Amino acid sequence: MWTLHLDCFSGISGDMTLGALIDAGVDPRAIRGALDSLGLPITLEIERVKRNGIAATAVTVVAPDQEEYRFLPDVEAILAKGMLTSRQRDLALAIFRKLAVAEATVHGMPVDKVHFHEVGALDSIADIAGSAVALDLLKVERITCRSVPPGSGSVKCAHGLMPVPAPATAVLLQGMPLAKSPVTGELVTPTGAAILATVVNEFTDQPAMTVQRIGCGAGKKDFWEQPNVLRVFVGESTSSPTADESDTVTVLETNLDDLSPELIGYCFEQLFAAGALDVFTIPVQMKKNRPGVLLTVIAPGDGSAILGDDSVPRDGHLRHSPAHSDS
């Protein structure tokens, strides 16, 4: 099984992820082409640097400063007009939605009303969209990650001085094994945490695999304690998951007709809070030519966490189908 292992011993950010994947062999021309199609005033600069003697690829997004905030629908509209494949667009959207849900949880507001501050900036959009394109081009079947060191101390952000990990980052890191680090400062950014929360199938310090490629992505800071790089290993897993290691997920779907976007956004929040692994909508045409949406929920196990007790109907308008996954 073609596997990607994220060795984030010095943390992870969007630009570190993109740099590491390019260093591991992803063609930067394909990433530049995808980002150019978004129609944003951004340029991707790629260079070889050293961090504490370790050679790595550094990615810098050159973009003008913009003062206005963006909301999730604004970012979705930007990604929709780009020439990304459906897999690339869906992955980028999933990462942004993870971020939106985390911010909504922290600030106690609907997902669609959350201001994307730093994460809605042009460089962050490029980092996330570029990483989604790179991960798709790498064509790995499984992604693993070591324990995550978030760092310590405090970080200055749009809402003032915040403890490390920052509130949204802390929400995204829930359920992940954390590690200590000798570095004082922010090692995991909200973007980096959202990427981990979206793509990682298993957390393990080192999977059994035959490594074919190694990539190193450089962070912006240069620590004296350790190299500030994200290292990735790409190769073949020496053993495939057994039947005992497979998971069961349930796909729940229902058609929604004549509902305001605010209600659908609130529904997203409640479903994720109830334990949904992913939630997304697809535009559909209802009877009498009314526009509607197909709401799809991927729930763990038999879906009981989402469905509640047995009084909830599992047929008719609501369809549910168990699916097996090796992730």
CSV table of C-alpha atoms in Angstrom, one decimal:
chain,number,residue,atom,x,y,z
A,1,MET,CA,0.0,0.0,0.0
A,2,TRP,CA,1.4,3.4,-1.1
A,3,THR,CA,1.8,5.3,2.2
A,4,LEU,CA,2.7,8.8,3.3
A,5,HIS,CA,4.1,9.3,6.8
A,6,LEU,CA,4.3,12.7,8.4
A,7,ASP,CA,7.2,13.0,10.7
A,8,CYS,CA,6.2,16.4,12.3
A,9,PHE,CA,8.8,16.4,15.1
A,10,SER,CA,9.0,20.2,14.7
A,11,GLY,CA,5.4,20.8,14.1
A,12,ILE,CA,3.4,21.4,10.9
A,13,SER,CA,2.0,24.3,9.0
A,14,GLY,CA,0.5,24.8,5.5
A,15,ASP,CA,3.7,26.0,3.9
A,16,MET,CA,5.8,23.3,5.6
A,17,THR,CA,3.3,20.7,4.2
A,18,LEU,CA,3.5,22.1,0.7
A,19,GLY,CA,7.3,22.3,0.8
A,20,ALA,CA,7.7,18.8,2.1
A,21,LEU,CA,5.4,17.3,-0.6
A,22,ILE,CA,7.3,19.2,-3.4
A,23,ASP,CA,10.6,18.0,-1.9
A,24,ALA,CA,9.2,14.5,-2.0
A,25,GLY,CA,8.7,14.7,-5.7
A,26,VAL,CA,5.4,16.4,-6.5
A,27,ASP,CA,5.8,18.6,-9.6
A,28,PRO,CA,5.6,22.3,-8.6
A,29,ARG,CA,4.4,23.3,-12.1
A,30,ALA,CA,1.1,21.4,-11.5
A,31,ILE,CA,0.6,23.2,-8.2
A,32,ARG,CA,1.4,26.6,-9.7
A,33,GLY,CA,-1.1,25.9,-12.5
A,34,ALA,CA,-3.9,24.9,-10.1
A,35,LEU,CA,-3.3,28.0,-8.0
A,36,ASP,CA,-3.1,30.3,-11.0
A,37,SER,CA,-6.6,29.0,-12.0
A,38,LEU,CA,-8.1,30.5,-8.8
A,39,GLY,CA,-7.7,34.0,-10.2
A,40,LEU,CA,-5.9,35.3,-7.1
A,41,PRO,CA,-3.0,37.8,-7.1
A,42,ILE,CA,-0.5,35.2,-5.7
A,43,THR,CA,2.9,33.9,-6.8
A,44,LEU,CA,4.5,30.8,-5.4
A,45,GLU,CA,8.2,31.0,-4.7
A,46,ILE,CA,10.1,27.8,-4.1
A,47,GLU,CA,13.7,27.7,-2.9
A,48,ARG,CA,16.2,25.3,-1.2
A,49,VAL,CA,17.2,26.4,2.3
A,50,LYS,CA,18.9,24.9,5.4
A,51,ARG,CA,17.4,24.7,8.9
A,52,ASN,CA,20.1,23.7,11.5
A,53,GLY,CA,22.2,22.1,8.7
A,54,ILE,CA,19.2,20.2,7.2
A,55,ALA,CA,18.4,20.9,3.5
A,56,ALA,CA,14.7,21.5,2.9
A,57,THR,CA,12.3,23.1,0.4
A,58,ALA,CA,10.8,26.4,1.5
A,59,VAL,CA,7.6,27.7,-0.1
A,60,THR,CA,6.6,31.3,0.1
A,61,VAL,CA,3.4,32.7,-1.2
A,62,VAL,CA,3.8,36.3,-2.4
A,63,ALA,CA,0.5,38.1,-2.2
A,64,PRO,CA,-0.7,41.7,-1.4
A,65,ASP,CA,-2.0,42.5,2.0
A,66,GLN,CA,-5.8,42.5,2.1
A,67,GLU,CA,-7.7,43.9,5.1
A,68,GLU,CA,-11.2,42.4,4.4
A,69,TYR,CA,-12.1,39.2,6.2
A,70,ARG,CA,-13.4,36.2,4.3
A,71,PHE,CA,-16.2,33.8,5.4
A,72,LEU,CA,-16.4,30.1,4.5
A,73,PRO,CA,-18.8,30.7,1.5
A,74,ASP,CA,-16.2,33.2,0.1
A,75,VAL,CA,-13.4,30.6,0.2
A,76,GLU,CA,-15.7,28.0,-1.2
A,77,ALA,CA,-16.6,30.3,-4.1
A,78,ILE,CA,-12.8,30.9,-4.8
A,79,LEU,CA,-12.1,27.2,-4.9
A,80,ALA,CA,-15.2,26.5,-7.1
A,81,LYS,CA,-14.0,28.6,-9.9
A,82,GLY,CA,-10.5,27.1,-10.0
A,83,MET,CA,-9.4,24.3,-12.4
A,84,LEU,CA,-8.9,21.8,-9.7
A,85,THR,CA,-10.0,18.2,-10.0
A,86,SER,CA,-13.0,17.1,-7.9
A,87,ARG,CA,-10.7,15.2,-5.5
A,88,GLN,CA,-8.5,18.2,-5.1
A,89,ARG,CA,-11.3,20.6,-4.6
A,90,ASP,CA,-13.1,18.3,-2.2
A,91,LEU,CA,-10.0,17.9,-0.1
A,92,ALA,CA,-9.3,21.6,0.1
A,93,LEU,CA,-13.0,22.3,1.0
A,94,ALA,CA,-12.8,19.6,3.7
A,95,ILE,CA,-9.7,21.2,5.3
A,96,PHE,CA,-11.4,24.7,5.3
A,97,ARG,CA,-14.6,23.2,6.8
A,98,LYS,CA,-12.6,21.6,9.6
A,99,LEU,CA,-11.1,25.1,10.3
A,100,ALA,CA,-14.5,26.7,10.1
A,101,VAL,CA,-16.1,24.3,12.6
A,102,ALA,CA,-13.1,24.7,15.0
A,103,GLU,CA,-13.4,28.5,14.8
A,104,ALA,CA,-17.2,28.3,15.2
A,105,THR,CA,-16.7,26.1,18.3
A,106,VAL,CA,-14.2,28.5,19.8
A,107,HIS,CA,-16.3,31.7,19.2
A,108,GLY,CA,-19.8,30.2,19.7
A,109,MET,CA,-21.2,31.2,16.3
A,110,PRO,CA,-22.6,29.5,13.2
A,111,VAL,CA,-20.0,28.1,10.8
A,112,ASP,CA,-21.0,30.4,7.9
A,113,LYS,CA,-20.6,33.5,10.1
A,114,VAL,CA,-17.1,32.8,11.2
A,115,HIS,CA,-14.5,35.4,10.1
A,116,PHE,CA,-11.5,33.7,8.6
A,117,HIS,CA,-8.7,36.0,9.8
A,118,GLU,CA,-5.2,34.8,9.1
A,119,VAL,CA,-6.6,31.5,7.6
A,120,GLY,CA,-8.7,33.5,5.0
A,121,ALA,CA,-5.7,35.4,3.8
A,122,LEU,CA,-4.4,34.8,0.3
A,123,ASP,CA,-1.3,32.9,1.4
A,124,SER,CA,-3.3,30.5,3.6
A,125,ILE,CA,-5.7,29.8,0.7
A,126,ALA,CA,-2.7,29.0,-1.5
A,127,ASP,CA,-1.1,26.8,1.2
A,128,ILE,CA,-4.3,24.7,1.7
A,129,ALA,CA,-5.3,24.5,-2.0
A,130,GLY,CA,-1.7,23.8,-3.0
A,131,SER,CA,-1.4,21.0,-0.3
A,132,ALA,CA,-4.6,19.5,-1.5
A,133,VAL,CA,-3.4,19.4,-5.0
A,134,ALA,CA,0.0,17.9,-4.0
A,135,LEU,CA,-1.6,15.2,-1.8
A,136,ASP,CA,-3.8,14.2,-4.7
A,137,LEU,CA,-0.9,14.1,-7.2
A,138,LEU,CA,1.1,11.9,-4.7
A,139,LYS,CA,-1.6,9.3,-5.0
A,140,VAL,CA,-1.0,7.7,-1.6
A,141,GLU,CA,-3.6,5.3,-0.3
A,142,ARG,CA,-2.8,5.8,3.4
A,143,ILE,CA,-1.5,8.7,5.5
A,144,THR,CA,0.0,8.2,8.9
A,145,CYS,CA,1.5,10.7,11.4
A,146,ARG,CA,3.7,10.6,14.5
A,147,SER,CA,2.7,12.2,17.8
A,148,VAL,CA,2.2,16.0,17.4
A,149,PRO,CA,4.2,18.6,19.4
A,150,PRO,CA,2.1,21.7,19.5
A,151,GLY,CA,4.7,23.8,21.2
A,152,SER,CA,4.3,26.0,24.3
A,153,GLY,CA,4.2,29.7,25.4
A,154,SER,CA,1.9,32.2,23.6
A,155,VAL,CA,1.3,33.5,20.1
A,156,LYS,CA,-0.1,36.8,18.8
A,157,CYS,CA,-3.1,36.5,16.5
A,158,ALA,CA,-6.1,38.6,15.3
A,159,HIS,CA,-7.8,38.2,18.7
A,160,GLY,CA,-4.7,39.2,20.7
A,161,LEU,CA,-2.2,37.1,22.7
A,162,MET,CA,-3.3,33.5,22.9
A,163,PRO,CA,-1.8,30.4,24.6
A,164,VAL,CA,-0.1,27.7,22.5
A,165,PRO,CA,-1.8,25.8,21.1
A,166,ALA,CA,-4.1,28.5,19.9
A,167,PRO,CA,-7.8,27.9,20.7
A,168,ALA,CA,-8.8,26.7,17.2
A,169,THR,CA,-5.7,24.6,16.9
A,170,ALA,CA,-6.5,23.0,20.2
A,171,VAL,CA,-10.0,22.0,19.0
A,172,LEU,CA,-8.5,20.5,15.8
A,173,LEU,CA,-5.9,18.6,17.8
A,174,GLN,CA,-8.5,16.8,19.9
A,175,GLY,CA,-8.1,13.0,19.6
A,176,MET,CA,-4.5,13.2,18.4
A,177,PRO,CA,-1.5,12.0,20.5
A,178,LEU,CA,0.5,15.1,21.5
A,179,ALA,CA,4.2,15.3,22.3
A,180,LYS,CA,6.6,17.6,24.2
A,181,SER,CA,9.1,19.8,22.4
A,182,PRO,CA,12.1,21.8,23.7
A,183,VAL,CA,11.0,24.7,21.5
A,184,THR,CA,9.0,27.6,23.1
A,185,GLY,CA,6.6,28.9,20.6
A,186,GLU,CA,3.8,27.8,18.1
A,187,LEU,CA,4.8,24.7,16.3
A,188,VAL,CA,1.4,23.7,14.9
A,189,THR,CA,-0.6,26.3,13.1
A,190,PRO,CA,-4.4,26.1,12.7
A,191,THR,CA,-3.8,25.2,9.0
A,192,GLY,CA,-1.4,22.5,9.9
A,193,ALA,CA,-3.8,21.0,12.5
A,194,ALA,CA,-6.7,21.1,10.0
A,195,ILE,CA,-4.6,19.2,7.5
A,196,LEU,CA,-3.8,16.5,10.0
A,197,ALA,CA,-7.4,16.3,11.2
A,198,THR,CA,-8.6,15.9,7.6
A,199,VAL,CA,-6.1,13.5,6.0
A,200,VAL,CA,-4.4,11.3,8.7
A,201,ASN,CA,-5.7,7.7,8.8
A,202,GLU,CA,-3.5,6.6,11.7
A,203,PHE,CA,-1.2,8.1,14.3
A,204,THR,CA,1.9,6.0,14.9
A,205,ASP,CA,5.5,7.1,15.5
A,206,GLN,CA,6.7,4.9,12.7
A,207,PRO,CA,4.7,2.7,10.4
A,208,ALA,CA,6.1,-0.5,9.0
A,209,MET,CA,7.1,0.6,5.4
A,210,THR,CA,9.8,0.5,2.8
A,211,VAL,CA,10.7,4.2,2.2
A,212,GLN,CA,11.1,5.2,-1.5
A,213,ARG,CA,11.2,9.0,-1.1
A,214,ILE,CA,11.9,11.5,1.7
A,215,GLY,CA,10.9,15.2,1.6
A,216,CYS,CA,11.6,18.1,4.0
A,217,GLY,CA,9.6,21.2,4.1
A,218,ALA,CA,11.1,24.3,5.9
A,219,GLY,CA,9.2,26.4,8.4
A,220,LYS,CA,9.7,30.2,8.4
A,221,LYS,CA,11.5,30.3,11.7
A,222,ASP,CA,15.0,29.0,12.5
A,223,PHE,CA,15.2,27.4,16.0
A,224,TRP,CA,18.5,26.7,17.7
A,225,GLU,CA,17.1,23.7,19.5
A,226,GLN,CA,16.2,21.6,16.4
A,227,PRO,CA,15.7,21.9,12.6
A,228,ASN,CA,12.4,23.6,11.9
A,229,VAL,CA,11.3,21.2,9.1
A,230,LEU,CA,8.5,18.8,8.4
A,231,ARG,CA,9.8,15.5,7.2
A,232,VAL,CA,7.7,13.1,5.1
A,233,PHE,CA,8.3,9.5,4.1
A,234,VAL,CA,6.7,8.0,1.0
A,235,GLY,CA,6.8,4.3,0.3
A,236,GLU,CA,5.2,0.9,0.4
A,237,SER,CA,3.7,-0.4,3.6
A,238,THR,CA,5.2,-3.8,4.3
A,239,SER,CA,1.9,-5.1,5.6
A,240,SER,CA,-1.6,-4.2,4.6
A,241,PRO,CA,-4.3,-3.7,7.2
A,242,THR,CA,-6.0,-6.9,8.4
A,243,ALA,CA,-9.7,-7.4,8.7
A,244,ASP,CA,-9.4,-6.7,12.4
A,245,GLU,CA,-7.9,-3.3,11.6
A,246,SER,CA,-10.6,-2.2,9.2
A,247,ASP,CA,-13.3,0.2,10.3
A,248,THR,CA,-17.0,0.5,9.6
A,249,VAL,CA,-18.6,3.8,8.6
A,250,THR,CA,-22.1,4.6,7.8
A,251,VAL,CA,-23.3,7.0,5.0
A,252,LEU,CA,-26.4,8.9,5.9
A,253,GLU,CA,-28.2,11.0,3.2
A,254,THR,CA,-31.3,13.1,3.0
A,255,ASN,CA,-32.8,15.7,0.6
A,256,LEU,CA,-33.4,19.2,2.0
A,257,ASP,CA,-35.9,21.4,0.3
A,258,ASP,CA,-36.7,25.1,0.9
A,259,LEU,CA,-34.2,25.6,3.8
A,260,SER,CA,-32.1,28.7,4.4
A,261,PRO,CA,-28.3,28.4,4.2
A,262,GLU,CA,-28.1,29.5,7.9
A,263,LEU,CA,-30.1,26.4,9.0
A,264,ILE,CA,-27.9,24.1,6.9
A,265,GLY,CA,-24.8,25.7,8.4
A,266,TYR,CA,-26.2,25.1,11.9
A,267,CYS,CA,-26.9,21.5,10.9
A,268,PHE,CA,-23.2,21.1,9.9
A,269,GLU,CA,-22.2,22.2,13.4
A,270,GLN,CA,-24.5,19.9,15.2
A,271,LEU,CA,-23.6,16.9,13.1
A,272,PHE,CA,-19.8,17.4,13.7
A,273,ALA,CA,-20.5,17.9,17.4
A,274,ALA,CA,-22.4,14.6,17.4
A,275,GLY,CA,-19.4,12.8,16.0
A,276,ALA,CA,-19.7,12.9,12.3
A,277,LEU,CA,-16.5,12.2,10.4
A,278,ASP,CA,-17.5,14.4,7.5
A,279,VAL,CA,-20.5,16.4,6.3
A,280,PHE,CA,-21.1,17.8,2.8
A,281,THR,CA,-23.9,19.0,0.5
A,282,ILE,CA,-24.6,18.7,-3.2
A,283,PRO,CA,-27.1,20.9,-5.1
A,284,VAL,CA,-30.1,18.9,-6.5
A,285,GLN,CA,-33.3,19.7,-8.4
A,286,MET,CA,-36.4,18.8,-6.4
A,287,LYS,CA,-39.9,18.3,-7.6
A,288,LYS,CA,-41.6,21.2,-9.3
A,289,ASN,CA,-38.1,22.4,-10.3
A,290,ARG,CA,-37.4,23.7,-6.8
A,291,PRO,CA,-33.7,23.9,-5.9
A,292,GLY,CA,-32.6,21.8,-2.9
A,293,VAL,CA,-29.5,20.1,-1.5
A,294,LEU,CA,-28.5,16.5,-0.8
A,295,LEU,CA,-27.1,16.4,2.7
A,296,THR,CA,-24.5,13.6,3.2
A,297,VAL,CA,-23.1,12.5,6.6
A,298,ILE,CA,-20.3,10.0,7.1
A,299,ALA,CA,-20.7,8.6,10.6
A,300,PRO,CA,-18.5,6.2,12.6
A,301,GLY,CA,-19.7,2.7,13.1
A,302,ASP,CA,-23.3,2.0,12.5
A,303,GLY,CA,-24.3,5.6,12.7
A,304,SER,CA,-26.0,5.4,16.0
A,305,ALA,CA,-24.1,8.4,17.3
A,306,ILE,CA,-25.8,10.5,14.7
A,307,LEU,CA,-29.1,8.7,14.4
A,308,GLY,CA,-29.8,8.5,18.1
A,309,ASP,CA,-32.2,5.9,19.4
A,310,ASP,CA,-34.1,3.3,17.2
A,311,SER,CA,-37.1,5.6,16.9
A,312,VAL,CA,-35.3,7.5,14.2
A,313,PRO,CA,-36.3,6.1,10.8
A,314,ARG,CA,-33.6,4.6,8.7
A,315,ASP,CA,-35.6,4.4,5.5
A,316,GLY,CA,-37.8,6.7,3.4
A,317,HIS,CA,-36.3,10.1,3.3
A,318,LEU,CA,-33.2,9.1,5.2
A,319,ARG,CA,-31.0,6.5,3.6
A,320,HIS,CA,-28.1,4.8,5.5
A,321,SER,CA,-25.6,2.3,4.2
A,322,PRO,CA,-22.7,0.8,6.1
A,323,ALA,CA,-19.4,0.9,4.3
A,324,HIS,CA,-16.1,-0.7,5.2
A,325,SER,CA,-12.9,1.3,5.2
A,326,ASP,CA,-9.3,0.5,5.9
A,327,SER,CA,-8.7,4.0,7.3
